mmCIF file with all atom_site columns, C-alpha atoms in Angstrom:
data_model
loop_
_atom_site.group_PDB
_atom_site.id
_atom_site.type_symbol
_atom_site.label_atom_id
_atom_site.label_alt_id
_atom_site.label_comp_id
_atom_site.label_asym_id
_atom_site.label_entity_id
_atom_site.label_seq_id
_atom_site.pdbx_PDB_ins_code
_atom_site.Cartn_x
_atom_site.Cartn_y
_atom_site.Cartn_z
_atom_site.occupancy
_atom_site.B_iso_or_equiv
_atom_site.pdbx_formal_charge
_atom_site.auth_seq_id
_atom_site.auth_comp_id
_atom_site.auth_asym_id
_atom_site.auth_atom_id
_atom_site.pdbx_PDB_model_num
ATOM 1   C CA . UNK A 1 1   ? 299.544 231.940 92.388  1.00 0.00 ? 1   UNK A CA 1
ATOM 2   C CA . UNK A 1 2   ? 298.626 234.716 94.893  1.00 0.00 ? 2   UNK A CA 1
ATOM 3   C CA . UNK A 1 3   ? 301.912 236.079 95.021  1.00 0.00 ? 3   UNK A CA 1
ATOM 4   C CA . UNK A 1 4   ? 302.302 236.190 91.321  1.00 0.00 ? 4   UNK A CA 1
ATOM 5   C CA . UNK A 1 5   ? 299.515 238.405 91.454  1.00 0.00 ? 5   UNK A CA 1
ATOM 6   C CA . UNK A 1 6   ? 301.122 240.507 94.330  1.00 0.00 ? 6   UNK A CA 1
ATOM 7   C CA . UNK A 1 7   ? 297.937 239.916 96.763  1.00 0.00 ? 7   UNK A CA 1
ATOM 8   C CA . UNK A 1 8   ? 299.142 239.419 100.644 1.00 0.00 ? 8   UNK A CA 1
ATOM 9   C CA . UNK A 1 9   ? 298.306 236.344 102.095 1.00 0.00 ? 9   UNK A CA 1
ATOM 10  C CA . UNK A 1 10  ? 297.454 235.965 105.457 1.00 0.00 ? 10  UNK A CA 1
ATOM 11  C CA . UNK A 1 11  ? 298.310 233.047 108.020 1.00 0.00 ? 11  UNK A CA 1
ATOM 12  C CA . UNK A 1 12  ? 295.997 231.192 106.706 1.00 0.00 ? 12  UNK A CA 1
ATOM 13  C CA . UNK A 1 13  ? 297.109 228.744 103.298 1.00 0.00 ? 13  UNK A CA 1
ATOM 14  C CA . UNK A 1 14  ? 294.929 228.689 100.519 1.00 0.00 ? 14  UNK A CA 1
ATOM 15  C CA . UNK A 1 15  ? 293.175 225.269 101.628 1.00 0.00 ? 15  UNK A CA 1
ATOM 16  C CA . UNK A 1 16  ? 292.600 226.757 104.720 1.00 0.00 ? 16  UNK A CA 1
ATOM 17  C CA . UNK A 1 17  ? 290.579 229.951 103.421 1.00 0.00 ? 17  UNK A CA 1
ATOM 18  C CA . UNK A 1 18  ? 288.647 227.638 101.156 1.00 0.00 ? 18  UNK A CA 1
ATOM 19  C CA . UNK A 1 19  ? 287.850 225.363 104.052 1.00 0.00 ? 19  UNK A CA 1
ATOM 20  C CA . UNK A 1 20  ? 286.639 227.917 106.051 1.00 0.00 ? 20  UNK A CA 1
ATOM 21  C CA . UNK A 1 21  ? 284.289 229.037 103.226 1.00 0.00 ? 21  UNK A CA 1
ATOM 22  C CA . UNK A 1 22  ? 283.058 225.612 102.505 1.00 0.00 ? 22  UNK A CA 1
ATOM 23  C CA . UNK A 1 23  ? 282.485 225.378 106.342 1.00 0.00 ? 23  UNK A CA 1
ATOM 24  C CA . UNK A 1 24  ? 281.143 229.086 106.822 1.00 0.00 ? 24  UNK A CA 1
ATOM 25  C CA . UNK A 1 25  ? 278.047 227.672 104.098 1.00 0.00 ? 25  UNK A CA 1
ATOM 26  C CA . UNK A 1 26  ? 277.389 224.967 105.513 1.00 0.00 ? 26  UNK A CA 1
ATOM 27  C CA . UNK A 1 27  ? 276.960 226.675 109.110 1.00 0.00 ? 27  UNK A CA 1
ATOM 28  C CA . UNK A 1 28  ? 274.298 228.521 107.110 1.00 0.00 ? 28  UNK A CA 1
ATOM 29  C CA . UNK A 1 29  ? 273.003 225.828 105.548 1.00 0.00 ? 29  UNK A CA 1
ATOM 30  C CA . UNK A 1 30  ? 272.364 224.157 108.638 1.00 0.00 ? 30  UNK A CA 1
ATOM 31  C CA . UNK A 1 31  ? 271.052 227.132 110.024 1.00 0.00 ? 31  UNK A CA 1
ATOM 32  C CA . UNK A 1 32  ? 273.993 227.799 112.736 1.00 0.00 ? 32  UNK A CA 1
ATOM 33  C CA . UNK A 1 33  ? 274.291 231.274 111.863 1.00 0.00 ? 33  UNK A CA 1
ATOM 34  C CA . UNK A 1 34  ? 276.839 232.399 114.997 1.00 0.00 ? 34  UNK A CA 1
ATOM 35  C CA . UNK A 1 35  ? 278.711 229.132 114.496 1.00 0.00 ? 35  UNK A CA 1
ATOM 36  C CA . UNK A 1 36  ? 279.125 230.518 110.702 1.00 0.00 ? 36  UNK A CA 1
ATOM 37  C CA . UNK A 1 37  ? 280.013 234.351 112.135 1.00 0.00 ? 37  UNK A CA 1
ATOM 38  C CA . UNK A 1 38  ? 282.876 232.627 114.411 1.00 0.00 ? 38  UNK A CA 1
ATOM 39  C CA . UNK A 1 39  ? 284.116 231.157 111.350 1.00 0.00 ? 39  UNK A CA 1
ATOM 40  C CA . UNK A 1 40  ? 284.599 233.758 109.272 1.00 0.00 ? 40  UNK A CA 1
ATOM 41  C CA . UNK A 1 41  ? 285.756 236.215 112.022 1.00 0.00 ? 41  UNK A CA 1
ATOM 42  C CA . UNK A 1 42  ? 288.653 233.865 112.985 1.00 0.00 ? 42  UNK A CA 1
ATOM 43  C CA . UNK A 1 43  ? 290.063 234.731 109.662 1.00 0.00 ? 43  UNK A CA 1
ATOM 44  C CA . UNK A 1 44  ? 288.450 237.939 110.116 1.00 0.00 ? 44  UNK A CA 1
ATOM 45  C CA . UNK A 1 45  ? 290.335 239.197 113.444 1.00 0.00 ? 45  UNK A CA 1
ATOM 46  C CA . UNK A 1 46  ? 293.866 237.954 112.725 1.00 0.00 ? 46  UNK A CA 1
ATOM 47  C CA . UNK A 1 47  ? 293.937 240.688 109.985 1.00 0.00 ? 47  UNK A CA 1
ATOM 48  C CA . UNK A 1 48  ? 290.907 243.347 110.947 1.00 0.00 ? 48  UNK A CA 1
ATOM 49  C CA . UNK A 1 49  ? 293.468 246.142 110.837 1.00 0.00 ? 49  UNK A CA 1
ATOM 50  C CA . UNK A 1 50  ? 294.527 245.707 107.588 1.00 0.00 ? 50  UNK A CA 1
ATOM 51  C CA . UNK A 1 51  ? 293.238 248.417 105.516 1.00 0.00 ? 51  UNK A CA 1
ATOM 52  C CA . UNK A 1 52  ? 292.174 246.072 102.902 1.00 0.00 ? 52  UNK A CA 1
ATOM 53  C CA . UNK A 1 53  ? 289.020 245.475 100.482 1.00 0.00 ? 53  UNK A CA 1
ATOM 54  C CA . UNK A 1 54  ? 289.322 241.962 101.138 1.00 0.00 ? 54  UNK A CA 1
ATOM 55  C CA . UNK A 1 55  ? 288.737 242.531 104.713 1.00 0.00 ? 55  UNK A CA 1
ATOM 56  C CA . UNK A 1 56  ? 286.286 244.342 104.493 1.00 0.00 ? 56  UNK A CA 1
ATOM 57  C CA . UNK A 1 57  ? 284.696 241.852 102.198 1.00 0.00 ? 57  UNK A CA 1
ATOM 58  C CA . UNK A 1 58  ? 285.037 239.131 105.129 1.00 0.00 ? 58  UNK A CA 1
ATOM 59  C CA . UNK A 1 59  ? 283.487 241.813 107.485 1.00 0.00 ? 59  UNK A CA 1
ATOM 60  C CA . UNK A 1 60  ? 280.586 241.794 105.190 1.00 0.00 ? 60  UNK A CA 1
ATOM 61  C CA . UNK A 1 61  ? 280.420 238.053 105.201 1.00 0.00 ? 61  UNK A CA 1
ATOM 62  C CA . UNK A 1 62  ? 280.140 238.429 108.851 1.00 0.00 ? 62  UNK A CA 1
ATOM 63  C CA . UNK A 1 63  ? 277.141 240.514 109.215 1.00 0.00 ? 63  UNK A CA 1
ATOM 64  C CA . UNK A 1 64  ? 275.658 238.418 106.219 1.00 0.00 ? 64  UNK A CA 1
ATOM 65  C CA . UNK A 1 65  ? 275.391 235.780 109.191 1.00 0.00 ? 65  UNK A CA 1
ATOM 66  C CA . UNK A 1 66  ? 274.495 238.149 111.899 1.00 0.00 ? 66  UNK A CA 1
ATOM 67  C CA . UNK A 1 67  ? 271.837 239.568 109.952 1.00 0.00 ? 67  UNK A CA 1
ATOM 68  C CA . UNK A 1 68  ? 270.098 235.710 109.845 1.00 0.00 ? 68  UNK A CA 1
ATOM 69  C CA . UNK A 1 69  ? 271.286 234.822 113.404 1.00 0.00 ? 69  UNK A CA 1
ATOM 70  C CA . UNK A 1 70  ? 268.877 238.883 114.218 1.00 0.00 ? 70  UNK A CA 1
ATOM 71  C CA . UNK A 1 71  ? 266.480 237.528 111.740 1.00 0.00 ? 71  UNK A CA 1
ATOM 72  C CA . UNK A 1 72  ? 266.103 233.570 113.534 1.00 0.00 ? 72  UNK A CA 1
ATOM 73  C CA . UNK A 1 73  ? 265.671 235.636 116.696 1.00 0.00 ? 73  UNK A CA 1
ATOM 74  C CA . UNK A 1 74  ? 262.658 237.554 115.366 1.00 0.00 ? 74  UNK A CA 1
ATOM 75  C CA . UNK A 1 75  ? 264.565 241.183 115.655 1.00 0.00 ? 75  UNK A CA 1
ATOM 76  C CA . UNK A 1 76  ? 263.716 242.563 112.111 1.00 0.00 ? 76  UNK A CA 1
ATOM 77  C CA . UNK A 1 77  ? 264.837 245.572 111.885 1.00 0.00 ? 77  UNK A CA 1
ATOM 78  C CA . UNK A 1 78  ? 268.335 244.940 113.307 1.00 0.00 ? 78  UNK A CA 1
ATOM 79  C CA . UNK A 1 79  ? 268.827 242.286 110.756 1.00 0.00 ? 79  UNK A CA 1
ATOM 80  C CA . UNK A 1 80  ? 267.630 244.730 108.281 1.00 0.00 ? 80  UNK A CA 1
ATOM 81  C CA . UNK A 1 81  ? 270.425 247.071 109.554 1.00 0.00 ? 81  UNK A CA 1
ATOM 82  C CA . UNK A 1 82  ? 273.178 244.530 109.230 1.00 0.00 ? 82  UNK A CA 1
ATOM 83  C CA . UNK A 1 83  ? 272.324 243.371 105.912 1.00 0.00 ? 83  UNK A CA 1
ATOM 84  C CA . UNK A 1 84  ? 272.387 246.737 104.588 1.00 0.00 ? 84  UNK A CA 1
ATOM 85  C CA . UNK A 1 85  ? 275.958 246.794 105.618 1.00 0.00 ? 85  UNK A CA 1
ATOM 86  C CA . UNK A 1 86  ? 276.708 243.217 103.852 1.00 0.00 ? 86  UNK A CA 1
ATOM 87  C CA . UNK A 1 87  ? 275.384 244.631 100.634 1.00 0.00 ? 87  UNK A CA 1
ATOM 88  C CA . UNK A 1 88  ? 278.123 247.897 101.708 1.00 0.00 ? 88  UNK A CA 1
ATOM 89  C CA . UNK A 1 89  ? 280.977 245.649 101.948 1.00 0.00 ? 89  UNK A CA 1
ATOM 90  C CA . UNK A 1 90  ? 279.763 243.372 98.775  1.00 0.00 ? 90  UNK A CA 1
ATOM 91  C CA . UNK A 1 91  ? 280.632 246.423 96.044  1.00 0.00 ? 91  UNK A CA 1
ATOM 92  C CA . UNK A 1 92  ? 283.658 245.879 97.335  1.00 0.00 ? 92  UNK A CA 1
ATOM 93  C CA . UNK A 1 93  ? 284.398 242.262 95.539  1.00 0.00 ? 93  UNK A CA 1
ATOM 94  C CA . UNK A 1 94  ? 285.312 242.844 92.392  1.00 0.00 ? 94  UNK A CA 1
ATOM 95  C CA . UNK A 1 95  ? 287.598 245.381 93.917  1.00 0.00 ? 95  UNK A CA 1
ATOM 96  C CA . UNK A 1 96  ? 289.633 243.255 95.695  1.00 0.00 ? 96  UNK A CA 1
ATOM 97  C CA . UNK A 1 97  ? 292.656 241.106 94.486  1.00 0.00 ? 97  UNK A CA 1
ATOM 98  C CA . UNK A 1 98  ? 292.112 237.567 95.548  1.00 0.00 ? 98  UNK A CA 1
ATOM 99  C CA . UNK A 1 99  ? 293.115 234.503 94.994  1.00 0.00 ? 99  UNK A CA 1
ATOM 100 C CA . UNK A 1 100 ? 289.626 233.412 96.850  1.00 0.00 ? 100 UNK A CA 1
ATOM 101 C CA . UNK A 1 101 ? 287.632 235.878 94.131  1.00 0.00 ? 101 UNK A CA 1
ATOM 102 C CA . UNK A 1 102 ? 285.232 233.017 92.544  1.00 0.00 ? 102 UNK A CA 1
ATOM 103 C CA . UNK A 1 103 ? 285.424 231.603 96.311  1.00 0.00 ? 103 UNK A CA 1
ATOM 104 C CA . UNK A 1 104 ? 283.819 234.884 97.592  1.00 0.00 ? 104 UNK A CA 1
ATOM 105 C CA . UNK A 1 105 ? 281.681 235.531 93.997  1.00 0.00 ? 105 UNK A CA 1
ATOM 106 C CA . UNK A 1 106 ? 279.961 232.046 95.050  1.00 0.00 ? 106 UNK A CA 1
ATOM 107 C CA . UNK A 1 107 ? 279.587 232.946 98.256  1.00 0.00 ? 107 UNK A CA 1
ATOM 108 C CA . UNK A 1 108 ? 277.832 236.160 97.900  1.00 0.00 ? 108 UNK A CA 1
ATOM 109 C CA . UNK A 1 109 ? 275.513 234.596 95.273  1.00 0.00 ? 109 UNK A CA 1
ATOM 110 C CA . UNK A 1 110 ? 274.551 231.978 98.037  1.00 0.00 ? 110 UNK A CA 1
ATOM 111 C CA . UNK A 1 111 ? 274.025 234.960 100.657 1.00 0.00 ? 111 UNK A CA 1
ATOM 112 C CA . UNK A 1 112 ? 271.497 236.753 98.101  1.00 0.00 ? 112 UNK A CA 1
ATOM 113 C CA . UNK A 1 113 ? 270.089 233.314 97.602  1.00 0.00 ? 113 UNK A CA 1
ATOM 114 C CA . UNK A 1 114 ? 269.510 232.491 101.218 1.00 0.00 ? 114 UNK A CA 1
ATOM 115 C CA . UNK A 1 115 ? 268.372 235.768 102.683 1.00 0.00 ? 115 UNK A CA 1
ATOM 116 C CA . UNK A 1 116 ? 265.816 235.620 99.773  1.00 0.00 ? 116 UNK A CA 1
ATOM 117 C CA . UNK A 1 117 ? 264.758 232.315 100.914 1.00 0.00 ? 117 UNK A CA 1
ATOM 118 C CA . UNK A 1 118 ? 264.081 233.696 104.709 1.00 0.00 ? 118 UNK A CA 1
ATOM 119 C CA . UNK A 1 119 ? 261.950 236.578 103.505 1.00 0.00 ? 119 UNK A CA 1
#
């Protein structure tokens, strides 16, 4: 399916990506916010010079969970700072091609759910 759609596909197979989602929220969920960052960023790293939306989209995922590991640690205004970025690197999903599109359109609907639920 993805390379029908000519999108590159990392190391990772597509059951792979969408257990690291589905582990990534529940890291949240649970309130392990740095557990969920190293999640994402192992998928994150292998690929972080790829000049890609989709990467950048993963980034953003990232500091989604940094932002509520800052906020858990009472440091506000960092957390602030790094969900700002997030909501930088979220114009970017409908701008990337994906195979993991309604993966990551979930997912950021979840983020805006949660951070609303810890303010």
């Amino acid at each position: 399916m993805a390379e029908a759609i000519g999108v590159k596909i990392c190391n990772y197979s597509m059951k792979m990506m969408i257990n690291k989602i589905s582990t990534y929220k529940k890291c949240l969920h649970e309130e392990r916010f740095f557990d969920a960052h190293e999640v994402l960023e192992e998928v994150w790293f292998t690929r972080r010079f790829e000049e890609s939306n989709e990467v950048k989209l993963l980034k953003g995922f990232i500091n989604a969970a940094v932002s509520f590991e800052l906020l858990k640690r009472g440091r506000e205004k960092p957390a602030k700072n790094v969900w700002l970025t997030y909501l930088k690197y979220r114009q970017l999903l409908f701008k990337t091609k994906t195979p993991y599109l309604n993966d990551y359109y979930q997912l950021s609907r979840y983020l805006d759910l949660f951070y609303k639920k810890l303010h």
